[in-house]
mmCIF file with all atom_site columns, C-alpha atoms in Angstrom:
data_model
loop_
_atom_site.group_PDB
_atom_site.id
_atom_site.type_symbol
_atom_site.label_atom_id
_atom_site.label_alt_id
_atom_site.label_comp_id
_atom_site.label_asym_id
_atom_site.label_entity_id
_atom_site.label_seq_id
_atom_site.pdbx_PDB_ins_code
_atom_site.Cartn_x
_atom_site.Cartn_y
_atom_site.Cartn_z
_atom_site.occupancy
_atom_site.B_iso_or_equiv
_atom_site.pdbx_formal_charge
_atom_site.auth_seq_id
_atom_site.auth_comp_id
_atom_site.auth_asym_id
_atom_site.auth_atom_id
_atom_site.pdbx_PDB_model_num
ATOM 1   C CA . PHE A 1 1   ? 18.917 11.355 8.528   1.00 68.00 ? 1   PHE A CA 1
ATOM 2   C CA . GLY A 1 2   ? 20.553 10.887 12.070  1.00 71.00 ? 2   GLY A CA 1
ATOM 3   C CA . MET A 1 3   ? 23.555 12.830 11.215  1.00 75.00 ? 3   MET A CA 1
ATOM 4   C CA . PHE A 1 4   ? 25.836 15.246 13.001  1.00 72.00 ? 4   PHE A CA 1
ATOM 5   C CA . ARG A 1 5   ? 27.776 17.845 11.339  1.00 77.00 ? 5   ARG A CA 1
ATOM 6   C CA . VAL A 1 6   ? 31.099 18.223 13.141  1.00 76.00 ? 6   VAL A CA 1
ATOM 7   C CA . GLU A 1 7   ? 33.562 20.410 11.708  1.00 73.00 ? 7   GLU A CA 1
ATOM 8   C CA . THR A 1 8   ? 33.403 22.993 8.685   1.00 68.00 ? 8   THR A CA 1
ATOM 9   C CA . GLU A 1 9   ? 36.443 23.962 6.829   1.00 74.00 ? 9   GLU A CA 1
ATOM 10  C CA . PRO A 1 10  ? 36.335 26.135 3.823   1.00 71.00 ? 10  PRO A CA 1
ATOM 11  C CA . PHE A 1 11  ? 34.114 24.284 1.333   1.00 73.00 ? 11  PHE A CA 1
ATOM 12  C CA . THR A 1 12  ? 34.077 21.269 3.595   1.00 77.00 ? 12  THR A CA 1
ATOM 13  C CA . TYR A 1 13  ? 31.755 19.666 5.768   1.00 79.00 ? 13  TYR A CA 1
ATOM 14  C CA . LEU A 1 14  ? 32.379 16.461 7.976   1.00 80.00 ? 14  LEU A CA 1
ATOM 15  C CA . VAL A 1 15  ? 29.322 14.554 8.904   1.00 83.00 ? 15  VAL A CA 1
ATOM 16  C CA . VAL A 1 16  ? 29.456 11.389 11.106  1.00 78.00 ? 16  VAL A CA 1
ATOM 17  C CA . SER A 1 17  ? 26.387 9.128  11.699  1.00 76.00 ? 17  SER A CA 1
ATOM 18  C CA . SER A 1 18  ? 24.555 8.939  14.914  1.00 61.00 ? 18  SER A CA 1
ATOM 19  C CA . LYS A 1 19  ? 26.025 6.644  17.558  1.00 56.00 ? 19  LYS A CA 1
ATOM 20  C CA . SER A 1 20  ? 22.853 5.816  18.829  1.00 56.00 ? 20  SER A CA 1
ATOM 21  C CA . VAL A 1 21  ? 22.147 3.438  15.863  1.00 56.00 ? 21  VAL A CA 1
ATOM 22  C CA . ASP A 1 22  ? 23.133 -0.087 16.743  1.00 64.00 ? 22  ASP A CA 1
ATOM 23  C CA . ASP A 1 23  ? 23.387 -1.836 13.287  1.00 67.00 ? 23  ASP A CA 1
ATOM 24  C CA . GLN A 1 24  ? 26.411 -0.502 11.596  1.00 68.00 ? 24  GLN A CA 1
ATOM 25  C CA . ARG A 1 25  ? 25.198 -1.053 8.105   1.00 72.00 ? 25  ARG A CA 1
ATOM 26  C CA . GLN A 1 26  ? 22.580 1.259  8.799   1.00 79.00 ? 26  GLN A CA 1
ATOM 27  C CA . HIS A 1 27  ? 25.406 4.092  9.431   1.00 79.00 ? 27  HIS A CA 1
ATOM 28  C CA . ALA A 1 28  ? 26.449 3.644  6.053   1.00 82.00 ? 28  ALA A CA 1
ATOM 29  C CA . CYS A 1 29  ? 23.106 3.482  4.274   1.00 85.00 ? 29  CYS A CA 1
ATOM 30  C CA . CYS A 1 30  ? 22.306 6.539  6.069   1.00 86.00 ? 30  CYS A CA 1
ATOM 31  C CA . LEU A 1 31  ? 25.348 8.464  4.896   1.00 88.00 ? 31  LEU A CA 1
ATOM 32  C CA . VAL A 1 32  ? 24.632 7.448  1.509   1.00 90.00 ? 32  VAL A CA 1
ATOM 33  C CA . GLN A 1 33  ? 20.993 8.397  1.447   1.00 91.00 ? 33  GLN A CA 1
ATOM 34  C CA . LEU A 1 34  ? 22.126 11.870 2.969   1.00 90.00 ? 34  LEU A CA 1
ATOM 35  C CA . GLY A 1 35  ? 24.720 12.131 0.183   1.00 91.00 ? 35  GLY A CA 1
ATOM 36  C CA . LEU A 1 36  ? 22.201 11.562 -2.518  1.00 94.00 ? 36  LEU A CA 1
ATOM 37  C CA . ALA A 1 37  ? 20.127 13.801 -1.146  1.00 94.00 ? 37  ALA A CA 1
ATOM 38  C CA . MET A 1 38  ? 22.822 16.613 -1.013  1.00 91.00 ? 38  MET A CA 1
ATOM 39  C CA . ILE A 1 39  ? 23.402 15.839 -4.753  1.00 93.00 ? 39  ILE A CA 1
ATOM 40  C CA . ARG A 1 40  ? 19.977 16.115 -5.533  1.00 93.00 ? 40  ARG A CA 1
ATOM 41  C CA . LEU A 1 41  ? 19.548 19.274 -3.719  1.00 92.00 ? 41  LEU A CA 1
ATOM 42  C CA . SER A 1 42  ? 22.993 20.998 -5.018  1.00 90.00 ? 42  SER A CA 1
ATOM 43  C CA . ARG A 1 43  ? 21.461 20.777 -8.565  1.00 88.00 ? 43  ARG A CA 1
ATOM 44  C CA . SER A 1 44  ? 19.036 23.364 -7.874  1.00 90.00 ? 44  SER A CA 1
ATOM 45  C CA . TYR A 1 45  ? 21.919 25.840 -7.024  1.00 88.00 ? 45  TYR A CA 1
ATOM 46  C CA . ILE A 1 46  ? 23.526 27.911 -9.900  1.00 88.00 ? 46  ILE A CA 1
ATOM 47  C CA . ASN A 1 47  ? 26.663 30.223 -9.637  1.00 84.00 ? 47  ASN A CA 1
ATOM 48  C CA . ALA A 1 48  ? 25.473 33.492 -10.163 1.00 86.00 ? 48  ALA A CA 1
ATOM 49  C CA . VAL A 1 49  ? 29.001 34.741 -11.574 1.00 89.00 ? 49  VAL A CA 1
ATOM 50  C CA . THR A 1 50  ? 29.541 31.739 -13.901 1.00 89.00 ? 50  THR A CA 1
ATOM 51  C CA . GLY A 1 51  ? 26.031 30.294 -14.627 1.00 89.00 ? 51  GLY A CA 1
ATOM 52  C CA . ASP A 1 52  ? 27.424 26.780 -13.554 1.00 88.00 ? 52  ASP A CA 1
ATOM 53  C CA . LEU A 1 53  ? 25.504 24.207 -11.442 1.00 87.00 ? 53  LEU A CA 1
ATOM 54  C CA . LEU A 1 54  ? 26.983 23.711 -7.892  1.00 85.00 ? 54  LEU A CA 1
ATOM 55  C CA . ASP A 1 55  ? 29.403 20.528 -7.890  1.00 84.00 ? 55  ASP A CA 1
ATOM 56  C CA . ILE A 1 56  ? 29.952 18.703 -4.891  1.00 89.00 ? 56  ILE A CA 1
ATOM 57  C CA . ARG A 1 57  ? 31.858 15.571 -3.900  1.00 90.00 ? 57  ARG A CA 1
ATOM 58  C CA . LEU A 1 58  ? 31.324 13.078 -1.208  1.00 91.00 ? 58  LEU A CA 1
ATOM 59  C CA . GLY A 1 59  ? 33.436 10.486 0.463   1.00 90.00 ? 59  GLY A CA 1
ATOM 60  C CA . ILE A 1 60  ? 32.302 7.999  3.004   1.00 90.00 ? 60  ILE A CA 1
ATOM 61  C CA . ASN A 1 61  ? 34.797 5.765  5.258   1.00 88.00 ? 61  ASN A CA 1
ATOM 62  C CA . SER A 1 62  ? 33.916 3.734  8.260   1.00 85.00 ? 62  SER A CA 1
ATOM 63  C CA . GLY A 1 63  ? 35.947 3.151  11.235  1.00 83.00 ? 63  GLY A CA 1
ATOM 64  C CA . PRO A 1 64  ? 37.050 4.207  14.716  1.00 83.00 ? 64  PRO A CA 1
ATOM 65  C CA . SER A 1 65  ? 37.711 7.849  15.453  1.00 83.00 ? 65  SER A CA 1
ATOM 66  C CA . SER A 1 66  ? 38.461 10.220 18.318  1.00 85.00 ? 66  SER A CA 1
ATOM 67  C CA . ALA A 1 67  ? 36.869 13.366 19.219  1.00 86.00 ? 67  ALA A CA 1
ATOM 68  C CA . GLY A 1 68  ? 37.046 16.196 21.731  1.00 89.00 ? 68  GLY A CA 1
ATOM 69  C CA . VAL A 1 69  ? 37.069 19.811 22.211  1.00 92.00 ? 69  VAL A CA 1
ATOM 70  C CA . ILE A 1 70  ? 40.369 21.132 21.098  1.00 89.00 ? 70  ILE A CA 1
ATOM 71  C CA . SER A 1 71  ? 42.189 24.805 21.323  1.00 90.00 ? 71  SER A CA 1
ATOM 72  C CA . THR A 1 72  ? 42.015 27.246 24.222  1.00 92.00 ? 72  THR A CA 1
ATOM 73  C CA . LYS A 1 73  ? 41.654 30.514 22.248  1.00 93.00 ? 73  LYS A CA 1
ATOM 74  C CA . LEU A 1 74  ? 38.876 29.183 20.199  1.00 90.00 ? 74  LEU A CA 1
ATOM 75  C CA . PRO A 1 75  ? 37.514 25.879 21.479  1.00 90.00 ? 75  PRO A CA 1
ATOM 76  C CA . HIS A 1 76  ? 35.629 23.813 19.016  1.00 85.00 ? 76  HIS A CA 1
ATOM 77  C CA . TYR A 1 77  ? 34.398 20.055 18.861  1.00 84.00 ? 77  TYR A CA 1
ATOM 78  C CA . CYS A 1 78  ? 36.751 18.051 16.306  1.00 84.00 ? 78  CYS A CA 1
ATOM 79  C CA . PHE A 1 79  ? 36.780 14.469 14.906  1.00 84.00 ? 79  PHE A CA 1
ATOM 80  C CA . PHE A 1 80  ? 40.056 12.880 14.349  1.00 85.00 ? 80  PHE A CA 1
ATOM 81  C CA . GLY A 1 81  ? 42.209 9.810  13.548  1.00 89.00 ? 81  GLY A CA 1
ATOM 82  C CA . GLU A 1 82  ? 42.791 7.930  10.385  1.00 91.00 ? 82  GLU A CA 1
ATOM 83  C CA . THR A 1 83  ? 39.349 7.172  9.695   1.00 87.00 ? 83  THR A CA 1
ATOM 84  C CA . VAL A 1 84  ? 38.743 10.779 9.293   1.00 87.00 ? 84  VAL A CA 1
ATOM 85  C CA . THR A 1 85  ? 41.941 11.360 7.142   1.00 89.00 ? 85  THR A CA 1
ATOM 86  C CA . VAL A 1 86  ? 41.119 8.783  5.039   1.00 91.00 ? 86  VAL A CA 1
ATOM 87  C CA . ALA A 1 87  ? 37.424 10.326 4.429   1.00 88.00 ? 87  ALA A CA 1
ATOM 88  C CA . LYS A 1 88  ? 38.947 13.697 3.535   1.00 88.00 ? 88  LYS A CA 1
ATOM 89  C CA . GLU A 1 89  ? 41.429 12.110 1.176   1.00 91.00 ? 89  GLU A CA 1
ATOM 90  C CA . ILE A 1 90  ? 38.516 10.158 -0.645  1.00 91.00 ? 90  ILE A CA 1
ATOM 91  C CA . VAL A 1 91  ? 36.662 13.576 -0.964  1.00 89.00 ? 91  VAL A CA 1
ATOM 92  C CA . ARG A 1 92  ? 39.783 15.195 -2.283  1.00 89.00 ? 92  ARG A CA 1
ATOM 93  C CA . ASN A 1 93  ? 40.274 12.591 -5.206  1.00 91.00 ? 93  ASN A CA 1
ATOM 94  C CA . GLY A 1 94  ? 36.541 12.418 -5.842  1.00 89.00 ? 94  GLY A CA 1
ATOM 95  C CA . PHE A 1 95  ? 34.370 13.490 -8.981  1.00 91.00 ? 95  PHE A CA 1
ATOM 96  C CA . ALA A 1 96  ? 31.836 15.836 -8.885  1.00 88.00 ? 96  ALA A CA 1
ATOM 97  C CA . SER A 1 97  ? 28.238 15.163 -8.120  1.00 90.00 ? 97  SER A CA 1
ATOM 98  C CA . THR A 1 98  ? 29.283 11.483 -7.098  1.00 92.00 ? 98  THR A CA 1
ATOM 99  C CA . ILE A 1 99  ? 29.470 9.616  -3.551  1.00 93.00 ? 99  ILE A CA 1
ATOM 100 C CA . THR A 1 100 ? 32.843 7.773  -3.433  1.00 93.00 ? 100 THR A CA 1
ATOM 101 C CA . LEU A 1 101 ? 33.271 5.014  -0.762  1.00 92.00 ? 101 LEU A CA 1
ATOM 102 C CA . SER A 1 102 ? 35.971 3.426  0.824   1.00 92.00 ? 102 SER A CA 1
ATOM 103 C CA . PRO A 1 103 ? 36.393 -0.354 0.919   1.00 92.00 ? 103 PRO A CA 1
ATOM 104 C CA . ASP A 1 104 ? 35.200 -0.424 4.705   1.00 89.00 ? 104 ASP A CA 1
ATOM 105 C CA . ALA A 1 105 ? 32.263 1.588  3.862   1.00 88.00 ? 105 ALA A CA 1
ATOM 106 C CA . ALA A 1 106 ? 31.310 -0.442 0.778   1.00 91.00 ? 106 ALA A CA 1
ATOM 107 C CA . ALA A 1 107 ? 31.667 -3.474 2.524   1.00 90.00 ? 107 ALA A CA 1
ATOM 108 C CA . MET A 1 108 ? 28.952 -2.301 5.102   1.00 86.00 ? 108 MET A CA 1
ATOM 109 C CA . ILE A 1 109 ? 26.509 -1.471 2.289   1.00 85.00 ? 109 ILE A CA 1
ATOM 110 C CA . GLN A 1 110 ? 26.618 -4.868 0.798   1.00 80.00 ? 110 GLN A CA 1
#
């Protein structure tokens, strides 16, 4: 898919599309394809305790961000900026087994 998993928080992954792709529309389309594949795959996992299917929420945003290695005690690579903040908010407010697009990401796909 040409993606890179940058950060992992409890129950959350931040994935960015490859900067080697010149066409910005292709970035958004690749992220949607990855999201659809993740939803299909998640339907094959069942919670051993509850018997429920795994529900995932996906949010896609597009825009500038900054990245770098942060922390001196436990250095790690981190993406940050308004684009990342909006993407995380989209996921928080999304619905299970759906991909929610920001207006910027939706405009890239159309």
